[in-house]
Tab-separated table of C-alpha atoms in Angstrom:
chain	number	residue	atom	x	y	z
A	181	MET	CA	201.963	234.903	-122.907
A	182	PRO	CA	204.191	235.127	-126.017
A	183	LYS	CA	206.102	238.403	-126.357
A	184	ARG	CA	204.527	239.306	-129.716
A	185	ILE	CA	200.897	239.041	-128.658
A	186	ARG	CA	201.702	240.527	-125.249
A	187	LEU	CA	203.263	243.564	-126.916
A	188	LEU	CA	200.373	244.058	-129.365
A	189	SER	CA	197.786	243.646	-126.610
A	190	ILE	CA	199.627	246.151	-124.420
A	191	LEU	CA	199.765	248.601	-127.332
A	192	LEU	CA	196.023	248.295	-127.976
A	193	ILE	CA	195.082	248.625	-124.319
A	194	SER	CA	197.567	251.449	-123.731
A	195	ALA	CA	196.228	253.350	-126.742
A	196	LEU	CA	192.681	253.121	-125.410
A	197	ALA	CA	193.825	254.136	-121.916
A	198	TRP	CA	195.773	257.119	-123.288
A	199	LEU	CA	192.857	258.279	-125.416
A	200	LEU	CA	190.529	257.981	-122.441
A	201	ALA	CA	192.901	259.862	-120.139
A	202	THR	CA	193.660	262.686	-122.559
A	203	ASN	CA	190.356	262.751	-124.426
A	204	ALA	CA	192.592	263.180	-127.481
A	205	PHE	CA	189.785	263.354	-130.010
A	206	GLY	CA	187.400	265.372	-127.866
A	207	GLU	CA	184.973	262.447	-127.886
A	208	GLU	CA	182.528	261.309	-125.253
A	209	TRP	CA	183.855	258.215	-123.511
A	210	HIS	CA	182.018	255.942	-121.134
A	211	ALA	CA	183.760	253.851	-118.468
A	212	GLU	CA	182.140	251.673	-115.840
A	213	ALA	CA	183.268	249.184	-113.239
A	214	ASN	CA	181.243	246.098	-112.467
A	215	VAL	CA	181.380	243.080	-110.233
A	216	SER	CA	179.492	239.818	-110.008
A	217	VAL	CA	179.368	237.396	-107.088
A	218	SER	CA	177.909	233.911	-107.398
A	219	GLU	CA	177.513	230.774	-105.321
A	220	THR	CA	177.083	227.411	-107.037
A	221	TRP	CA	176.414	223.912	-105.783
A	222	THR	CA	177.327	221.215	-108.285
A	223	ASP	CA	177.400	217.439	-108.053
A	224	ASN	CA	180.275	217.256	-110.585
A	225	ALA	CA	182.697	220.175	-110.261
A	226	THR	CA	185.206	218.785	-112.787
A	227	ARG	CA	182.671	217.542	-115.368
A	228	THR	CA	184.326	214.140	-115.545
A	229	GLY	CA	183.071	210.611	-114.972
A	230	ALA	CA	184.744	210.580	-111.554
A	231	GLY	CA	183.593	214.057	-110.555
A	232	ARG	CA	182.419	214.956	-107.057
A	233	SER	CA	180.119	217.537	-105.509
A	234	ASP	CA	181.362	220.926	-104.401
A	235	TRP	CA	180.383	224.434	-103.391
A	236	VAL	CA	182.007	227.083	-105.590
A	237	THR	CA	182.189	230.799	-104.869
A	238	GLU	CA	183.039	233.140	-107.746
A	239	ILE	CA	184.004	236.803	-107.417
A	240	ASN	CA	184.543	238.524	-110.740
A	241	PRO	CA	185.408	242.247	-110.828
A	242	GLY	CA	185.599	243.925	-114.218
A	243	MET	CA	185.924	247.174	-116.139
A	244	ARG	CA	184.397	248.254	-119.436
A	245	VAL	CA	185.432	251.245	-121.547
A	246	SER	CA	183.460	252.218	-124.658
A	247	VAL	CA	183.179	255.065	-127.128
A	248	SER	CA	180.835	255.674	-130.047
A	249	SER	CA	181.429	258.637	-132.324
A	250	ALA	CA	182.148	259.630	-135.870
A	251	ARG	CA	185.903	259.141	-135.378
A	252	LEU	CA	186.179	256.255	-132.963
A	253	ASP	CA	183.850	253.393	-132.132
A	254	GLY	CA	184.608	250.405	-129.933
A	255	SER	CA	184.812	248.868	-126.498
A	256	LEU	CA	187.284	247.067	-124.259
A	257	GLU	CA	186.174	244.882	-121.389
A	258	ALA	CA	188.426	243.092	-118.911
A	259	ARG	CA	187.384	240.763	-116.118
A	260	LEU	CA	189.287	238.906	-113.418
A	261	ASN	CA	187.589	235.548	-112.858
A	262	ASN	CA	188.195	234.065	-109.386
A	263	SER	CA	186.705	230.738	-108.268
A	264	PHE	CA	187.070	229.181	-104.813
A	265	HIS	CA	186.115	225.542	-104.141
A	266	THR	CA	185.054	224.312	-100.706
A	267	ASN	CA	185.828	220.584	-101.073
A	268	SER	CA	188.666	220.681	-103.595
A	269	GLN	CA	190.907	223.696	-103.223
A	270	SER	CA	193.114	222.364	-106.018
A	271	GLY	CA	190.350	223.548	-108.337
A	272	ASP	CA	190.708	227.171	-107.192
A	273	ARG	CA	191.892	229.394	-110.000
A	274	THR	CA	192.184	232.952	-111.210
A	275	SER	CA	191.991	233.766	-114.905
A	276	LEU	CA	191.785	236.874	-117.041
A	277	GLY	CA	189.013	237.488	-119.527
A	278	VAL	CA	189.393	240.207	-122.149
A	279	ALA	CA	187.141	241.117	-125.071
A	280	GLY	CA	187.793	244.248	-127.104
A	281	ASN	CA	187.279	245.580	-130.597
A	282	GLY	CA	187.156	248.973	-132.223
A	283	ARG	CA	187.427	251.073	-135.366
A	284	LEU	CA	189.376	254.302	-135.735
A	285	THR	CA	188.457	256.517	-138.693
A	286	LEU	CA	191.717	258.064	-139.883
A	287	ALA	CA	190.155	259.879	-142.848
A	288	GLU	CA	186.407	260.403	-143.066
A	289	ASP	CA	184.732	257.689	-145.167
A	290	ARG	CA	188.132	256.698	-146.617
A	291	LEU	CA	190.738	255.304	-144.239
A	292	PHE	CA	190.123	253.065	-141.206
A	293	LEU	CA	191.981	250.993	-138.653
A	294	ASP	CA	190.210	248.034	-137.017
A	295	GLY	CA	191.601	246.229	-134.002
A	296	ALA	CA	190.523	243.421	-131.695
A	297	THR	CA	191.981	241.463	-128.804
A	298	SER	CA	190.722	238.691	-126.533
A	299	VAL	CA	191.779	236.366	-123.730
A	300	SER	CA	189.422	233.548	-122.772
A	301	LYS	CA	189.091	229.916	-121.754
A	302	GLN	CA	188.212	227.665	-124.678
A	303	SER	CA	187.670	223.965	-125.351
A	304	VAL	CA	190.698	222.313	-126.926
A	305	SER	CA	188.661	219.577	-128.599
A	306	ALA	CA	185.036	219.154	-129.613
A	307	PHE	CA	185.231	215.589	-128.248
A	308	GLY	CA	186.330	216.419	-124.705
A	309	SER	CA	184.500	217.684	-121.656
A	310	SER	CA	182.609	220.946	-122.147
A	311	SER	CA	184.231	223.985	-120.542
A	312	ASP	CA	181.379	226.501	-120.596
A	313	ALA	CA	181.080	226.440	-116.781
A	314	THR	CA	183.563	228.990	-115.457
A	315	TYR	CA	184.364	227.044	-112.280
A	316	THR	CA	185.230	223.855	-114.168
A	317	SER	CA	188.883	222.978	-114.642
A	318	ASN	CA	189.875	219.980	-116.775
A	319	ALA	CA	192.374	218.859	-119.392
A	320	ASN	CA	190.149	220.045	-122.256
A	321	GLN	CA	190.480	223.709	-121.251
A	322	SER	CA	193.036	226.145	-122.577
A	323	GLU	CA	193.552	229.879	-122.249
A	324	VAL	CA	193.467	231.308	-125.758
A	325	ARG	CA	194.902	234.731	-126.574
A	326	SER	CA	194.352	236.566	-129.835
A	327	VAL	CA	194.966	239.970	-131.344
A	328	SER	CA	194.120	241.426	-134.758
A	329	LEU	CA	194.963	244.652	-136.578
A	330	SER	CA	193.443	245.578	-139.929
A	331	PRO	CA	193.888	248.868	-141.852
A	332	SER	CA	191.481	249.469	-144.738
A	333	ALA	CA	190.718	252.139	-147.307
A	334	LYS	CA	187.961	252.964	-149.771
A	335	PHE	CA	187.750	255.822	-152.255
A	336	LYS	CA	186.617	256.803	-155.759
A	337	LEU	CA	189.125	256.588	-158.595
A	338	GLY	CA	187.681	259.422	-160.679
A	339	ASN	CA	185.070	258.102	-163.125
A	340	VAL	CA	186.753	254.703	-163.298
A	341	GLY	CA	185.164	253.156	-160.222
A	342	ASP	CA	185.237	252.557	-156.455
A	343	VAL	CA	188.394	251.198	-154.828
A	344	ALA	CA	188.379	249.112	-151.633
A	345	MET	CA	191.493	247.685	-149.939
A	346	ARG	CA	192.116	245.850	-146.665
A	347	TYR	CA	195.093	244.231	-144.963
A	348	GLY	CA	194.776	242.106	-141.837
A	349	TYR	CA	197.198	240.626	-139.323
A	350	SER	CA	196.054	238.122	-136.697
A	351	TYR	CA	197.931	236.212	-134.024
A	352	MET	CA	196.559	233.458	-131.810
A	353	SER	CA	198.310	231.510	-129.062
A	354	SER	CA	197.320	229.304	-126.143
A	355	ASP	CA	198.769	227.475	-123.161
A	356	SER	CA	197.857	224.078	-124.648
A	357	ALA	CA	200.319	221.826	-126.477
A	358	ALA	CA	197.404	220.680	-128.648
A	359	LEU	CA	197.141	224.092	-130.322
A	360	SER	CA	199.872	225.812	-132.281
A	361	ALA	CA	200.519	229.524	-131.940
A	362	THR	CA	199.535	230.849	-135.372
A	363	GLN	CA	200.057	234.145	-137.166
A	364	THR	CA	198.179	235.000	-140.336
A	365	LYS	CA	198.184	237.769	-142.891
A	366	ASN	CA	195.347	238.379	-145.327
A	367	TRP	CA	194.630	241.075	-147.870
A	368	ASN	CA	192.027	241.930	-150.478
A	369	SER	CA	191.423	244.738	-152.959
A	370	SER	CA	188.766	245.529	-155.541
A	371	LEU	CA	187.863	248.070	-158.218
A	372	THR	CA	184.137	248.258	-158.975
A	373	ASN	CA	181.878	250.250	-161.269
A	374	SER	CA	178.309	248.979	-160.959
A	375	SER	CA	176.855	251.454	-163.494
A	376	ALA	CA	179.615	251.769	-166.119
A	377	PHE	CA	177.131	251.061	-168.940
A	378	GLY	CA	173.796	251.883	-167.329
A	379	SER	CA	172.488	248.750	-165.692
A	380	LEU	CA	175.625	246.837	-166.669
A	381	GLY	CA	178.718	247.123	-164.498
A	382	TRP	CA	182.048	245.393	-163.922
A	383	PHE	CA	184.565	244.597	-161.176
A	384	VAL	CA	188.060	243.193	-160.662
A	385	SER	CA	189.377	241.902	-157.339
A	386	SER	CA	192.291	240.113	-155.729
A	387	SER	CA	192.751	238.470	-152.341
A	388	GLY	CA	195.245	236.320	-150.530
A	389	ASN	CA	196.244	234.914	-147.172
A	390	SER	CA	199.226	233.232	-145.569
A	391	SER	CA	199.632	231.335	-142.325
A	392	ASP	CA	202.608	230.241	-140.203
A	393	ASN	CA	202.547	228.359	-136.912
A	394	ASP	CA	205.033	227.387	-134.236
A	395	ALA	CA	204.912	223.778	-135.411
A	396	GLY	CA	207.006	224.917	-138.390
A	397	SER	CA	204.196	224.790	-140.943
A	398	SER	CA	203.151	227.431	-143.450
A	399	SER	CA	200.625	227.801	-146.230
A	400	SER	CA	199.235	230.462	-148.560
A	401	SER	CA	196.706	231.138	-151.312
A	402	VAL	CA	195.967	233.935	-153.828
A	403	ASN	CA	192.780	234.588	-155.798
A	404	TYR	CA	192.259	236.950	-158.789
A	405	ARG	CA	188.785	237.628	-160.239
A	406	GLY	CA	187.052	239.736	-162.846
A	407	GLY	CA	183.350	239.882	-163.642
A	408	LEU	CA	180.204	241.663	-164.752
A	409	THR	CA	177.192	242.867	-162.743
A	410	TYR	CA	173.686	243.575	-163.999
A	411	THR	CA	170.932	245.454	-162.141
A	412	TYR	CA	167.667	244.185	-163.607
A	413	THR	CA	165.429	246.159	-161.218
A	414	PRO	CA	166.146	247.933	-157.917
A	415	ASP	CA	165.173	244.635	-156.269
A	416	TRP	CA	167.154	242.246	-158.515
A	417	SER	CA	170.856	242.175	-159.389
A	418	PHE	CA	173.108	239.508	-160.920
A	419	GLN	CA	176.821	238.855	-161.375
A	420	VAL	CA	179.125	236.445	-163.217
A	421	PHE	CA	182.902	236.171	-162.858
A	422	THR	CA	185.983	234.150	-163.699
A	423	GLY	CA	189.490	234.150	-162.280
A	424	ARG	CA	192.590	232.283	-161.225
A	425	GLU	CA	193.380	230.653	-157.878
A	426	SER	CA	196.866	229.778	-156.649
A	427	TYR	CA	197.338	227.732	-153.462
A	428	ASP	CA	199.575	225.225	-151.677
A	429	TYR	CA	197.242	223.773	-149.040
A	430	SER	CA	196.212	220.584	-150.851
A	431	ASN	CA	199.539	218.784	-151.226
A	432	GLY	CA	202.213	221.202	-150.047
A	433	THR	CA	203.227	222.426	-153.509
A	434	GLN	CA	202.006	225.509	-155.336
A	435	GLU	CA	199.160	224.871	-157.792
A	436	SER	CA	197.031	227.156	-159.976
A	437	VAL	CA	193.539	226.551	-161.367
A	438	THR	CA	190.849	228.548	-163.201
A	439	SER	CA	187.679	229.345	-161.253
A	440	TRP	CA	184.334	230.796	-162.284
A	441	GLY	CA	180.851	231.367	-160.905
A	442	GLY	CA	177.936	233.745	-160.451
A	443	GLY	CA	175.241	234.945	-158.120
A	444	ALA	CA	172.018	236.898	-157.601
A	445	ASP	CA	170.616	239.257	-154.969
A	446	TRP	CA	166.929	239.902	-154.306
A	447	LYS	CA	165.687	242.592	-151.887
A	448	PRO	CA	161.902	242.768	-152.209
A	449	SER	CA	161.502	244.925	-149.086
A	450	PRO	CA	163.538	246.657	-146.359
A	451	HIS	CA	162.740	243.682	-144.120
A	452	SER	CA	163.757	240.798	-146.390
A	453	ALA	CA	166.705	239.795	-148.537
A	454	LEU	CA	167.967	236.759	-150.446
A	455	SER	CA	171.536	236.342	-151.665
A	456	VAL	CA	172.791	233.333	-153.669
A	457	SER	CA	176.227	232.737	-155.170
A	458	THR	CA	178.206	229.727	-156.379
A	459	SER	CA	181.729	229.244	-157.719
A	460	LYS	CA	184.008	226.492	-159.009
A	461	HIS	CA	187.107	225.703	-156.933
A	462	PRO	CA	189.747	222.949	-156.803
A	463	PHE	CA	187.668	221.125	-154.156
A	464	GLY	CA	184.503	221.354	-156.302
A	465	TRP	CA	181.588	223.783	-156.310
A	466	GLY	CA	181.303	226.190	-153.398
A	467	TYR	CA	178.208	228.203	-152.510
A	468	ASP	CA	176.885	230.952	-150.243
A	469	VAL	CA	173.130	231.244	-149.643
A	470	ARG	CA	171.628	233.717	-147.181
A	471	PHE	CA	167.970	234.527	-146.571
A	472	ALA	CA	166.513	236.818	-143.910
A	473	TYR	CA	162.957	237.983	-143.266
A	474	ARG	CA	161.806	240.158	-140.380
A	475	PHE	CA	158.131	240.267	-139.397
A	476	PRO	CA	156.724	242.849	-136.942
A	477	LYS	CA	157.278	240.476	-133.999
A	478	SER	CA	159.484	237.738	-135.392
A	479	SER	CA	162.461	237.066	-137.623
A	480	PHE	CA	163.586	234.119	-139.723
A	481	THR	CA	167.057	233.490	-141.166
A	482	VAL	CA	168.657	230.709	-143.208
A	483	THR	CA	172.330	230.418	-144.155
A	484	ALA	CA	174.193	227.745	-146.137
A	485	THR	CA	177.852	227.977	-147.181
A	486	LYS	CA	180.613	225.761	-148.553
A	487	ASP	CA	184.194	226.984	-148.870
A	488	VAL	CA	187.781	226.383	-147.790
A	489	ALA	CA	188.218	227.395	-144.149
A	490	SER	CA	191.231	227.913	-141.916
A	491	PHE	CA	192.400	230.325	-139.266
A	492	ALA	CA	194.192	232.176	-142.051
A	493	SER	CA	191.137	232.471	-144.280
A	494	GLN	CA	188.736	233.620	-141.562
A	495	GLY	CA	190.229	237.082	-141.189
A	496	LEU	CA	189.119	239.613	-138.613
A	497	SER	CA	185.370	239.102	-138.936
A	498	GLY	CA	185.472	235.316	-139.072
A	499	LEU	CA	187.700	235.020	-136.028
A	500	TYR	CA	185.255	236.926	-133.870
A	501	ALA	CA	182.044	235.527	-135.300
A	502	TYR	CA	179.687	234.135	-132.665
A	503	SER	CA	179.688	230.382	-132.257
A	504	SER	CA	176.297	228.644	-132.395
A	505	SER	CA	176.518	227.957	-128.666
A	506	TYR	CA	177.250	231.596	-127.773
A	507	ALA	CA	174.570	232.927	-130.162
A	508	SER	CA	171.965	230.711	-128.470
A	509	LYS	CA	172.989	231.848	-124.980
A	510	LEU	CA	173.009	235.488	-126.094
A	511	GLU	CA	169.496	235.249	-127.560
A	512	LEU	CA	168.178	233.722	-124.335
A	513	VAL	CA	169.658	236.423	-122.098
A	514	LYS	CA	168.500	239.164	-124.489
A	515	SER	CA	164.935	237.878	-124.147
A	516	GLN	CA	165.293	238.060	-120.344
A	517	VAL	CA	166.664	241.602	-120.502
A	518	ARG	CA	163.885	242.747	-122.858
A	519	ALA	CA	161.242	241.356	-120.500
A	520	GLY	CA	162.686	243.098	-117.450
A	521	ASN	CA	163.721	246.342	-119.187
A	522	PRO	CA	161.066	247.309	-121.762
A	523	GLY	CA	162.467	250.837	-122.206
A	524	LEU	CA	165.921	249.809	-123.458
A	525	SER	CA	166.951	250.073	-127.101
A	526	GLU	CA	167.978	246.916	-128.972
A	527	GLN	CA	171.661	247.881	-128.755
A	528	GLU	CA	171.334	248.466	-125.003
A	529	VAL	CA	169.625	245.081	-124.659
A	530	THR	CA	172.487	243.394	-126.533
A	531	ASP	CA	175.170	245.197	-124.503
A	532	LEU	CA	173.531	244.283	-121.191
A	533	ALA	CA	173.022	240.657	-122.272
A	534	MET	CA	176.689	240.375	-123.275
A	535	PHE	CA	177.672	241.842	-119.884
A	536	ILE	CA	175.596	239.222	-118.057
A	537	LEU	CA	177.214	236.421	-120.066
A	538	PHE	CA	180.639	237.951	-119.470
A	539	ALA	CA	179.835	238.030	-115.754
A	540	TYR	CA	179.485	234.254	-116.010
A	541	GLY	CA	182.805	234.122	-117.865
A	542	ILE	CA	181.170	233.391	-121.241
A	543	SER	CA	182.820	235.469	-123.978
A	544	PRO	CA	182.110	235.840	-127.699
A	545	ASP	CA	185.754	235.722	-128.684
A	546	VAL	CA	187.159	232.810	-130.633
A	547	GLN	CA	184.744	230.093	-131.708
A	548	GLN	CA	185.945	226.520	-131.029
A	549	VAL	CA	189.560	227.352	-131.550
A	550	ALA	CA	190.441	223.867	-131.348
A	551	ALA	CA	191.255	223.183	-134.334
A	552	ALA	CA	188.440	223.359	-136.295
A	553	LEU	CA	190.359	226.270	-137.782
A	554	SER	CA	193.965	225.214	-137.141
A	555	SER	CA	194.075	223.030	-140.281
A	556	TYR	CA	192.757	223.710	-143.775
A	557	SER	CA	189.419	222.079	-144.506
A	558	VAL	CA	186.403	222.203	-146.790
A	559	SER	CA	183.731	223.660	-144.531
A	560	ARG	CA	179.989	223.174	-145.053
A	561	GLN	CA	177.792	225.229	-142.751
A	562	PHE	CA	174.009	225.319	-142.476
A	563	GLY	CA	171.912	227.280	-140.008
A	564	VAL	CA	168.237	228.101	-139.410
A	565	SER	CA	166.918	230.393	-136.692
A	566	TRP	CA	163.464	231.692	-135.830
A	567	VAL	CA	162.696	234.198	-133.068
A	568	LEU	CA	159.119	235.061	-132.015
A	569	SER	CA	158.571	237.958	-129.601
A	570	GLY	CA	155.250	238.692	-127.916
A	571	VAL	CA	154.160	241.073	-125.190
A	572	ARG	CA	155.404	238.806	-122.405
A	573	ASN	CA	156.899	235.802	-124.167
A	574	THR	CA	159.893	235.224	-126.406
A	575	LEU	CA	160.577	231.954	-128.225
A	576	ALA	CA	163.774	231.207	-130.150
A	577	LEU	CA	164.562	228.090	-132.189
A	578	ASN	CA	167.992	227.439	-133.644
A	579	ALA	CA	169.494	224.593	-135.683
A	580	SER	CA	173.015	224.558	-137.104
A	581	ASN	CA	175.448	222.103	-138.616
A	582	ILE	CA	179.132	222.517	-139.454
A	583	ARG	CA	180.985	219.790	-141.349
A	584	ARG	CA	184.726	220.123	-141.999
A	585	ASP	CA	186.616	217.774	-144.311
A	586	ARG	CA	190.372	218.057	-143.938
A	587	ILE	CA	192.450	218.951	-146.980
A	588	GLU	CA	195.640	216.896	-146.956
A	589	ASN	CA	198.737	219.080	-146.725
A	590	MET	CA	202.196	217.626	-146.198
A	591	SER	CA	203.678	221.032	-145.303
A	592	TYR	CA	200.934	222.418	-143.032
A	593	SER	CA	200.298	220.189	-140.033
A	594	GLY	CA	197.666	221.840	-137.880
A	595	LEU	CA	197.414	220.654	-134.288
A	596	GLY	CA	193.936	219.705	-133.111
A	597	ASP	CA	190.864	217.723	-134.094
A	598	LEU	CA	191.623	217.804	-137.819
A	599	THR	CA	195.020	216.219	-137.168
A	600	ASN	CA	193.309	213.153	-135.702
A	601	PHE	CA	190.195	213.142	-137.871
A	602	SER	CA	189.691	213.515	-141.600
A	603	ARG	CA	186.175	214.835	-140.961
A	604	VAL	CA	184.567	216.667	-138.039
A	605	ASP	CA	180.805	217.146	-137.969
A	606	GLU	CA	179.031	219.281	-135.331
A	607	THR	CA	175.261	219.767	-134.959
A	608	VAL	CA	173.401	221.957	-132.443
A	609	LEU	CA	169.645	222.126	-131.831
A	610	SER	CA	168.319	224.563	-129.249
A	611	LEU	CA	165.008	225.868	-127.900
A	612	LEU	CA	164.861	229.034	-125.799
A	613	TRP	CA	161.766	230.441	-124.061
A	614	SER	CA	161.389	233.475	-121.807
A	615	HIS	CA	158.329	234.795	-119.980
A	616	ALA	CA	158.060	238.233	-118.344
A	617	LEU	CA	156.608	237.802	-114.862
A	618	THR	CA	156.747	241.509	-114.023
A	619	PRO	CA	158.259	244.577	-115.710
A	620	PHE	CA	161.472	243.792	-113.792
A	621	SER	CA	161.684	240.003	-113.649
A	622	SER	CA	161.423	237.045	-115.989
A	623	LEU	CA	161.483	233.264	-116.049
A	624	SER	CA	163.203	231.372	-118.851
A	625	MET	CA	163.918	227.840	-119.969
A	626	SER	CA	166.527	226.523	-122.377
A	627	MET	CA	167.064	223.104	-123.938
A	628	SER	CA	169.778	222.081	-126.361
A	629	GLN	CA	171.123	218.923	-127.971
A	630	SER	CA	174.569	218.874	-129.567
A	631	ARG	CA	176.538	216.175	-131.325
A	632	ALA	CA	180.155	216.076	-132.475
A	633	LYS	CA	181.294	213.254	-134.730
A	634	GLY	CA	184.829	212.671	-135.960
A	635	VAL	CA	185.953	210.180	-138.605
A	636	GLU	CA	189.559	209.088	-138.182
A	637	VAL	CA	192.044	208.816	-141.020
A	638	PHE	CA	191.783	205.011	-140.973
A	639	GLY	CA	187.996	204.947	-140.922
A	640	ALA	CA	187.167	204.597	-137.211
A	641	ALA	CA	184.668	207.088	-135.785
A	642	VAL	CA	184.377	208.952	-132.485
A	643	ASP	CA	181.062	210.346	-131.324
A	644	ARG	CA	180.052	212.706	-128.524
A	645	ARG	CA	176.542	213.809	-127.579
A	646	GLN	CA	175.557	216.417	-125.025
A	647	THR	CA	172.198	217.491	-123.653
A	648	ASP	CA	171.716	220.693	-121.650
A	649	PHE	CA	168.615	221.878	-119.807
A	650	GLY	CA	168.316	225.052	-117.751
A	651	ILE	CA	165.783	227.147	-115.857
A	652	ASN	CA	166.577	230.746	-114.934
A	653	PHE	CA	164.854	233.391	-112.829
A	654	ASN	CA	166.176	236.865	-113.552
A	655	THR	CA	165.210	240.044	-111.756
A	656	LYS	CA	166.254	243.676	-111.554
A	657	LEU	CA	167.046	244.571	-107.928
A	658	GLY	CA	167.962	248.203	-108.557
A	659	MET	CA	168.923	250.668	-111.245
A	660	LYS	CA	172.315	248.959	-111.672
A	661	THR	CA	171.860	245.634	-109.892
A	662	MET	CA	170.592	242.340	-111.274
A	663	GLY	CA	170.082	238.960	-109.637
A	664	THR	CA	169.751	235.486	-111.130
A	665	LEU	CA	168.744	232.090	-109.748
A	666	SER	CA	169.331	229.141	-112.044
A	667	TYR	CA	169.300	225.361	-112.311
A	668	ARG	CA	171.256	223.524	-114.995
A	669	HIS	CA	171.504	219.880	-115.999
A	670	SER	CA	174.189	218.667	-118.424
A	671	ARG	CA	174.746	215.151	-119.683
A	672	SER	CA	177.443	213.946	-122.067
A	673	SER	CA	178.024	210.527	-123.581
A	674	GLY	CA	180.481	208.948	-126.001
A	675	SER	CA	184.079	210.163	-126.084
A	676	SER	CA	183.412	212.211	-122.929
A	677	THR	CA	180.965	210.766	-120.419
A	678	TYR	CA	179.652	212.677	-117.411
A	679	SER	CA	176.532	214.275	-115.963
A	680	GLU	CA	176.099	217.386	-113.823
A	681	ASN	CA	173.371	219.104	-111.864
A	682	ALA	CA	174.079	222.629	-110.629
A	683	VAL	CA	172.162	225.341	-108.774
A	684	SER	CA	173.522	228.901	-108.857
A	685	ALA	CA	172.715	232.318	-107.413
A	686	LEU	CA	174.358	235.379	-108.955
A	687	LEU	CA	174.370	239.066	-108.078
A	688	ALA	CA	175.781	241.543	-110.636
A	689	HIS	CA	176.243	245.265	-110.021
A	690	THR	CA	177.496	248.078	-112.246
A	691	PHE	CA	179.054	251.110	-110.554
């Protein structure tokens, strides 16, 4: 592990440990140990075309520390993943999984410090063998380590307006030669007065980011904006703006262009909202459309965005956003937990579902590090999800597509899929269903179809399709013990060809 990220991770973990030991802020902390033990039979332990059957035993002890208060809110979870193979001991391995994030309020409602750290196994390329099975070990896997620190402030500047400022530092490294260790810095600030002239308001803002990697590449961009806002009714508001963008990611030299755009927000009820914005950039028109509606027993969301994306531009929130694959798995497990634990709050359901996934070694950390974010690209994302919850049944449908077109840059050579392809297109379709058999047990089924397509610089294309099907029986065996029986079938074709059938039994206990 590189010295820089090792030092920052140690500082974050040590700070949490010290606060827990000394109870420095007089807060209520919660710490718990947990362990999961599983046995899996698989007919393709390496998920390759030449794979062979194996019995795999996994023993995964872990610890979770969390706090939620007015001053400090966050959690840190660490897990030691150990897998032991019966037929191929060369596949035995031990790996560390870490997922932590938190916010420290330094001055009430004014000054904050956000931090996050993670260590997890990730897929190096979208066109290689999938690595979501914790016992699988192949050339497409890499341990990815990341850490982020972000101070921020917000306050009123007299009668002038509201000030908001944020600075972020992120560092990501891995043990794969296909991914560069990358450090990024991003900042943004704004001064806003939404009611300077009654319903008419104004704002000015600035933002920027820079990125450097161990391959010797660097890049940066800066954006200045000013605009007007208008509140037509409490439900409707509009904005228009213009500004100047400076960047060096398109051809390696600094360029400046004028940008402009506008948007509208509509909130007809506490359960629904629509937000639309568009703006002119060097790559063309970008947009951000978000719609959400929550019914008494269902919810529906639609998102569509187009913008320049990179590891540098994602910032703290983008880096730890759920991937489509993780979001689908999380929704399935949440439906199982709800069915077996009707008295839990929604936050408790989410926490328990994330623990179950973490017990399997599935973490929400970095989404497809590979490289979708290690080079600059024009990213188009579209997603639709619908969740229907009944007394005993939960149904979730999800469809998403991410298309990334590489922006040529002679000075910033990212390592990964966008080095080999000028365009990477990923689509995921999933169906999740859960049925409560008893107040403490449930049966669920999941189906998903994913496709990754890459277009090479010289026009040739590479395609990979994967189909996953799973059946899970989940039951509560005690106040702090859960058991799961599952069957999974995976099939991949194209650039990575294999099939796998696996049967697993898992027991998870929290002390």
